[in-house]
mmCIF file of C-alpha atoms in Angstrom:
data_model
loop_
_atom_site.group_PDB
_atom_site.id
_atom_site.type_symbol
_atom_site.label_atom_id
_atom_site.label_comp_id
_atom_site.label_asym_id
_atom_site.label_seq_id
_atom_site.Cartn_x
_atom_site.Cartn_y
_atom_site.Cartn_z
ATOM 1 C CA ARG A 1 -3.456 12.805 8.619
ATOM 2 C CA LYS A 2 -0.358 11.396 6.937
ATOM 3 C CA GLU A 3 -0.586 7.998 5.289
ATOM 4 C CA VAL A 4 2.547 6.806 7.053
ATOM 5 C CA GLU A 5 3.974 8.270 10.240
ATOM 6 C CA GLN A 6 7.344 7.768 11.816
ATOM 7 C CA ASP A 7 9.202 9.292 14.721
ATOM 8 C CA PRO A 8 11.843 11.458 12.998
ATOM 9 C CA GLY A 9 14.366 10.983 15.804
ATOM 10 C CA PRO A 10 17.256 11.346 15.841
ATOM 11 C CA PHE A 11 18.017 8.269 17.848
ATOM 12 C CA ASN A 12 21.514 8.582 19.265
ATOM 13 C CA VAL A 13 22.775 5.237 20.541
ATOM 14 C CA PRO A 14 26.161 3.758 21.449
ATOM 15 C CA GLU A 15 27.705 0.941 19.470
ATOM 16 C CA GLY A 16 26.322 -2.395 20.506
ATOM 17 C CA ALA A 17 22.964 -1.007 21.600
ATOM 18 C CA THR A 18 19.610 -2.363 20.539
ATOM 19 C CA VAL A 19 17.270 0.173 18.980
ATOM 20 C CA ALA A 20 13.702 -0.073 17.740
ATOM 21 C CA PHE A 21 11.702 2.088 15.357
ATOM 22 C CA ASN A 22 7.976 2.075 14.846
ATOM 23 C CA CYS A 23 5.865 3.235 11.968
ATOM 24 C CA THR A 24 2.098 3.553 11.766
ATOM 25 C CA TYR A 25 -0.032 3.558 8.640
ATOM 26 C CA SER A 26 -3.549 4.830 8.158
ATOM 27 C CA ASN A 27 -4.996 2.650 5.408
ATOM 28 C CA SER A 28 -6.084 -0.788 6.527
ATOM 29 C CA ALA A 29 -6.067 -1.911 2.876
ATOM 30 C CA SER A 30 -2.283 -1.661 2.799
ATOM 31 C CA GLN A 31 -0.779 -4.833 1.448
ATOM 32 C CA SER A 32 2.991 -4.636 1.347
ATOM 33 C CA PHE A 33 5.417 -3.175 3.826
ATOM 34 C CA PHE A 34 9.095 -2.396 3.616
ATOM 35 C CA TRP A 35 11.956 -0.830 5.475
ATOM 36 C CA TYR A 36 14.444 1.140 3.420
ATOM 37 C CA ARG A 37 17.688 2.708 4.485
ATOM 38 C CA GLN A 38 18.824 6.029 3.072
ATOM 39 C CA ASP A 39 22.255 7.565 3.486
ATOM 40 C CA CYS A 40 22.709 11.293 3.006
ATOM 41 C CA ARG A 41 22.261 12.366 -0.626
ATOM 42 C CA LYS A 42 21.890 8.783 -1.791
ATOM 43 C CA GLU A 43 19.006 6.738 -3.063
ATOM 44 C CA PRO A 44 17.036 4.590 -0.596
ATOM 45 C CA LYS A 45 18.090 0.983 -0.523
ATOM 46 C CA LEU A 46 15.827 -1.869 0.498
ATOM 47 C CA LEU A 47 16.695 -3.155 3.939
ATOM 48 C CA MET A 48 13.952 -5.724 4.220
ATOM 49 C CA SER A 49 10.376 -6.507 3.359
ATOM 50 C CA VAL A 50 8.022 -6.989 6.285
ATOM 51 C CA TYR A 51 5.872 -10.092 6.435
ATOM 52 C CA SER A 52 2.844 -10.801 8.574
ATOM 53 C CA SER A 53 4.661 -13.489 10.507
ATOM 54 C CA GLY A 54 7.613 -11.228 11.194
ATOM 55 C CA ASN A 55 11.017 -11.775 9.692
ATOM 56 C CA GLU A 56 14.645 -11.546 10.648
ATOM 57 C CA ASP A 57 17.773 -10.865 8.671
ATOM 58 C CA GLY A 58 20.903 -11.035 10.770
ATOM 59 C CA ARG A 59 20.790 -8.212 13.310
ATOM 60 C CA PHE A 60 17.557 -6.820 11.874
ATOM 61 C CA THR A 61 14.059 -7.949 12.814
ATOM 62 C CA ALA A 62 10.881 -6.572 11.277
ATOM 63 C CA GLN A 63 7.372 -7.086 12.533
ATOM 64 C CA LEU A 64 3.907 -6.218 11.319
ATOM 65 C CA ASN A 65 0.822 -5.691 13.437
ATOM 66 C CA ARG A 66 -2.170 -5.395 11.135
ATOM 67 C CA ALA A 67 -4.687 -4.987 13.936
ATOM 68 C CA SER A 68 -2.897 -1.893 15.250
ATOM 69 C CA GLN A 69 -1.606 -0.867 11.834
ATOM 70 C CA TYR A 70 2.031 -0.518 12.659
ATOM 71 C CA ILE A 71 5.322 -2.021 11.640
ATOM 72 C CA SER A 72 8.536 -2.093 13.574
ATOM 73 C CA LEU A 73 12.236 -2.514 12.960
ATOM 74 C CA LEU A 74 14.612 -3.776 15.617
ATOM 75 C CA ILE A 75 18.355 -3.438 15.201
ATOM 76 C CA ARG A 76 20.530 -5.427 17.567
ATOM 77 C CA ASP A 77 24.215 -4.878 18.287
ATOM 78 C CA SER A 78 24.269 -1.520 16.472
ATOM 79 C CA LYS A 79 27.290 -0.752 14.313
ATOM 80 C CA LEU A 80 28.654 2.644 13.345
ATOM 81 C CA SER A 81 27.733 1.762 9.762
ATOM 82 C CA ASP A 82 24.067 1.498 10.749
ATOM 83 C CA SER A 83 23.935 5.304 11.028
ATOM 84 C CA ALA A 84 21.428 6.389 8.395
ATOM 85 C CA THR A 85 17.804 7.357 7.948
ATOM 86 C CA TYR A 86 15.354 4.474 7.996
ATOM 87 C CA LEU A 87 12.248 4.828 5.877
ATOM 88 C CA CYS A 88 9.032 2.946 6.378
ATOM 89 C CA VAL A 89 7.209 2.265 3.100
ATOM 90 C CA VAL A 90 3.671 1.014 2.641
ATOM 91 C CA ASN A 91 2.088 -0.157 -0.592
ATOM 92 C CA TYR A 92 -1.580 -0.299 -1.398
ATOM 93 C CA GLY A 93 -1.157 -3.202 -3.779
ATOM 94 C CA ASN A 94 -3.743 -2.971 -6.488
ATOM 95 C CA PHE A 95 -3.407 0.777 -6.613
ATOM 96 C CA ASN A 96 0.354 0.460 -6.959
ATOM 97 C CA LYS A 97 0.810 3.422 -4.671
ATOM 98 C CA PHE A 98 3.764 3.569 -2.346
ATOM 99 C CA TYR A 99 3.724 5.845 0.662
ATOM 100 C CA PHE A 100 6.841 6.821 2.547
ATOM 101 C CA GLY A 101 7.239 7.790 6.141
ATOM 102 C CA SER A 102 9.338 10.855 6.832
ATOM 103 C CA GLY A 103 12.185 8.669 8.021
ATOM 104 C CA THR A 104 13.838 8.032 11.364
ATOM 105 C CA LYS A 105 17.412 9.163 11.738
ATOM 106 C CA LEU A 106 19.786 6.870 13.600
ATOM 107 C CA ASN A 107 23.193 7.955 14.838
ATOM 108 C CA VAL A 108 25.363 5.203 16.251
ATOM 109 C CA LYS A 109 28.217 6.622 18.300
ATOM 110 C CA PRO A 110 31.493 4.914 19.229
ATOM 111 C CA GLY B 1 18.216 -7.879 -8.589
ATOM 112 C CA ALA B 2 16.471 -5.326 -10.726
ATOM 113 C CA VAL B 3 18.411 -2.204 -11.618
ATOM 114 C CA VAL B 4 17.164 1.295 -12.277
ATOM 115 C CA SER B 5 19.607 3.658 -13.908
ATOM 116 C CA GLN B 6 19.167 7.413 -13.528
ATOM 117 C CA HIS B 7 21.147 10.136 -15.130
ATOM 118 C CA PRO B 8 22.588 12.659 -14.877
ATOM 119 C CA SER B 9 23.724 12.415 -11.275
ATOM 120 C CA TRP B 10 24.401 16.108 -10.963
ATOM 121 C CA VAL B 11 23.197 19.116 -12.914
ATOM 122 C CA ILE B 12 24.013 22.782 -12.494
ATOM 123 C CA CYS B 13 22.044 25.103 -14.738
ATOM 124 C CA LYS B 14 21.093 28.719 -15.129
ATOM 125 C CA SER B 15 17.698 29.996 -14.127
ATOM 126 C CA GLY B 16 15.201 29.767 -16.976
ATOM 127 C CA THR B 17 16.707 26.743 -18.667
ATOM 128 C CA SER B 18 15.149 23.289 -18.888
ATOM 129 C CA VAL B 19 16.698 20.138 -17.543
ATOM 130 C CA LYS B 20 15.882 16.573 -18.551
ATOM 131 C CA ILE B 21 16.427 13.648 -16.220
ATOM 132 C CA GLU B 22 16.282 10.078 -17.495
ATOM 133 C CA CYS B 23 15.330 6.965 -15.643
ATOM 134 C CA ARG B 24 15.790 3.525 -17.200
ATOM 135 C CA SER B 25 14.889 0.074 -15.982
ATOM 136 C CA LEU B 26 17.791 -2.056 -17.135
ATOM 137 C CA ASP B 27 16.627 -5.625 -16.737
ATOM 138 C CA PHE B 28 12.884 -5.424 -16.365
ATOM 139 C CA GLN B 29 9.946 -3.679 -17.936
ATOM 140 C CA ALA B 30 8.489 -0.910 -15.839
ATOM 141 C CA THR B 31 4.943 -0.009 -16.744
ATOM 142 C CA THR B 32 4.976 2.411 -13.850
ATOM 143 C CA MET B 33 7.725 4.658 -12.575
ATOM 144 C CA PHE B 34 7.574 7.106 -9.706
ATOM 145 C CA TRP B 35 9.279 10.469 -9.488
ATOM 146 C CA TYR B 36 10.194 11.961 -6.136
ATOM 147 C CA ARG B 37 11.766 15.144 -4.909
ATOM 148 C CA GLN B 38 13.711 15.454 -1.698
ATOM 149 C CA PHE B 39 14.812 18.689 -0.065
ATOM 150 C CA PRO B 40 17.664 18.633 2.469
ATOM 151 C CA LYS B 41 16.762 16.885 5.707
ATOM 152 C CA GLN B 42 13.264 16.135 4.467
ATOM 153 C CA SER B 43 11.557 12.989 3.332
ATOM 154 C CA LEU B 44 10.942 11.833 -0.207
ATOM 155 C CA MET B 45 7.889 13.509 -1.676
ATOM 156 C CA LEU B 46 6.080 11.816 -4.515
ATOM 157 C CA MET B 47 5.701 14.208 -7.421
ATOM 158 C CA ALA B 48 4.066 12.039 -10.042
ATOM 159 C CA THR B 49 3.429 8.540 -11.261
ATOM 160 C CA SER B 50 4.603 7.877 -14.781
ATOM 161 C CA ASN B 51 2.561 5.366 -16.761
ATOM 162 C CA GLU B 52 3.841 3.816 -19.962
ATOM 163 C CA GLY B 53 1.757 4.849 -22.925
ATOM 164 C CA SER B 54 -0.495 7.225 -21.031
ATOM 165 C CA LYS B 55 -0.417 10.503 -19.169
ATOM 166 C CA ALA B 56 1.353 10.821 -15.891
ATOM 167 C CA THR B 57 -0.593 11.252 -12.693
ATOM 168 C CA TYR B 58 0.566 14.244 -10.678
ATOM 169 C CA GLU B 59 0.287 14.702 -6.941
ATOM 170 C CA GLN B 60 -1.549 17.664 -5.570
ATOM 171 C CA GLY B 61 0.472 20.847 -5.759
ATOM 172 C CA VAL B 62 2.839 19.633 -8.484
ATOM 173 C CA GLU B 63 2.593 21.663 -11.672
ATOM 174 C CA LYS B 64 2.304 19.319 -14.622
ATOM 175 C CA ASP B 65 3.329 22.031 -17.092
ATOM 176 C CA LYS B 66 6.510 22.662 -15.166
ATOM 177 C CA PHE B 67 7.479 19.058 -14.537
ATOM 178 C CA LEU B 68 6.945 17.262 -17.816
ATOM 179 C CA ILE B 69 6.946 13.501 -17.661
ATOM 180 C CA ASN B 70 7.229 11.198 -20.613
ATOM 181 C CA HIS B 71 7.096 7.418 -20.402
ATOM 182 C CA ALA B 72 7.336 6.438 -24.036
ATOM 183 C CA SER B 73 8.657 2.925 -23.548
ATOM 184 C CA LEU B 74 8.578 0.166 -20.973
ATOM 185 C CA THR B 75 12.132 0.930 -19.917
ATOM 186 C CA LEU B 76 12.418 4.705 -20.032
ATOM 187 C CA SER B 77 10.767 7.571 -18.228
ATOM 188 C CA THR B 78 11.967 11.165 -18.375
ATOM 189 C CA LEU B 79 11.311 14.147 -16.158
ATOM 190 C CA THR B 80 11.903 17.581 -17.638
ATOM 191 C CA VAL B 81 12.055 20.539 -15.300
ATOM 192 C CA THR B 82 11.041 23.428 -17.515
ATOM 193 C CA SER B 83 12.162 27.010 -16.930
ATOM 194 C CA ALA B 84 14.007 25.984 -13.817
ATOM 195 C CA HIS B 85 14.300 28.428 -10.936
ATOM 196 C CA PRO B 86 16.502 28.336 -7.834
ATOM 197 C CA GLU B 87 13.607 27.007 -5.745
ATOM 198 C CA ASP B 88 13.561 23.928 -8.009
ATOM 199 C CA SER B 89 16.997 23.005 -6.730
ATOM 200 C CA SER B 90 16.547 19.640 -5.103
ATOM 201 C CA PHE B 91 17.381 15.939 -5.224
ATOM 202 C CA TYR B 92 15.177 14.200 -7.785
ATOM 203 C CA ILE B 93 14.903 10.453 -7.735
ATOM 204 C CA CYS B 94 12.961 7.868 -9.692
ATOM 205 C CA SER B 95 11.864 4.400 -8.758
ATOM 206 C CA ALA B 96 9.982 1.474 -10.206
ATOM 207 C CA PRO B 97 8.600 -1.786 -8.886
ATOM 208 C CA GLU B 98 9.663 -4.860 -10.808
ATOM 209 C CA ARG B 99 6.114 -6.111 -10.442
ATOM 210 C CA VAL B 100 2.946 -4.419 -9.220
ATOM 211 C CA GLY B 101 2.863 -4.189 -5.464
ATOM 212 C CA GLU B 102 6.404 -5.390 -4.978
ATOM 213 C CA LYS B 103 9.395 -3.559 -3.588
ATOM 214 C CA LEU B 104 10.712 -0.463 -5.292
ATOM 215 C CA PHE B 105 14.050 -0.151 -6.995
ATOM 216 C CA PHE B 106 15.511 3.334 -7.030
ATOM 217 C CA GLY B 107 17.658 5.236 -9.427
ATOM 218 C CA SER B 108 20.739 6.853 -7.922
ATOM 219 C CA GLY B 109 19.143 10.295 -7.946
ATOM 220 C CA THR B 110 19.886 13.607 -9.622
ATOM 221 C CA GLN B 111 21.041 16.615 -7.640
ATOM 222 C CA LEU B 112 19.780 19.710 -9.458
ATOM 223 C CA SER B 113 21.238 23.100 -8.632
ATOM 224 C CA VAL B 114 19.707 26.099 -10.369
ATOM 225 C CA LEU B 115 21.767 29.265 -10.219
#
């Protein structure tokens, strides 16, 4: 079983749509959670960290459910520039191990 | 924010040659750096964890004699692909957390093409 699992998509949505991605992780000892965005042939860039209480940054909202071991990312009012692959990343803290999901591809169409 | 510099960005080499990729943390000390490989349309795959002053830890299936990692200082880790073959052609990328358990900062990646 993979440490981190994501729906690979692609999610094809029109501009202005709201889209949500989920990610599940297998190790209950996981301590830190992140969403990264990766454009083709580029390095991943941090989109946002995910906190237990949930957090929002503009059009992006991230949530963590420790009981069910999943994290989510909600994008509101999608823009063409949001088209990318979104990576879920989980860290096991003391072991300093980061595990990546396979990524969810988002295509925002005009 | 923290910056990780990786170079070269692009390498084309002949089969059988060795290629060295450098990864530097520019404004923080990285006791640990991670090396990943990414094939087209696939996810990042962790190859090894580079530890300053000690041997790297390799993931299962990654040949340590082929992918030599050196982390001689707190700001520099290198990955050398020895005797490169066309199947080693890939996007190689390094990353480091500024502090243990915190978010990763990535280098810009190296696209390796072996002819």
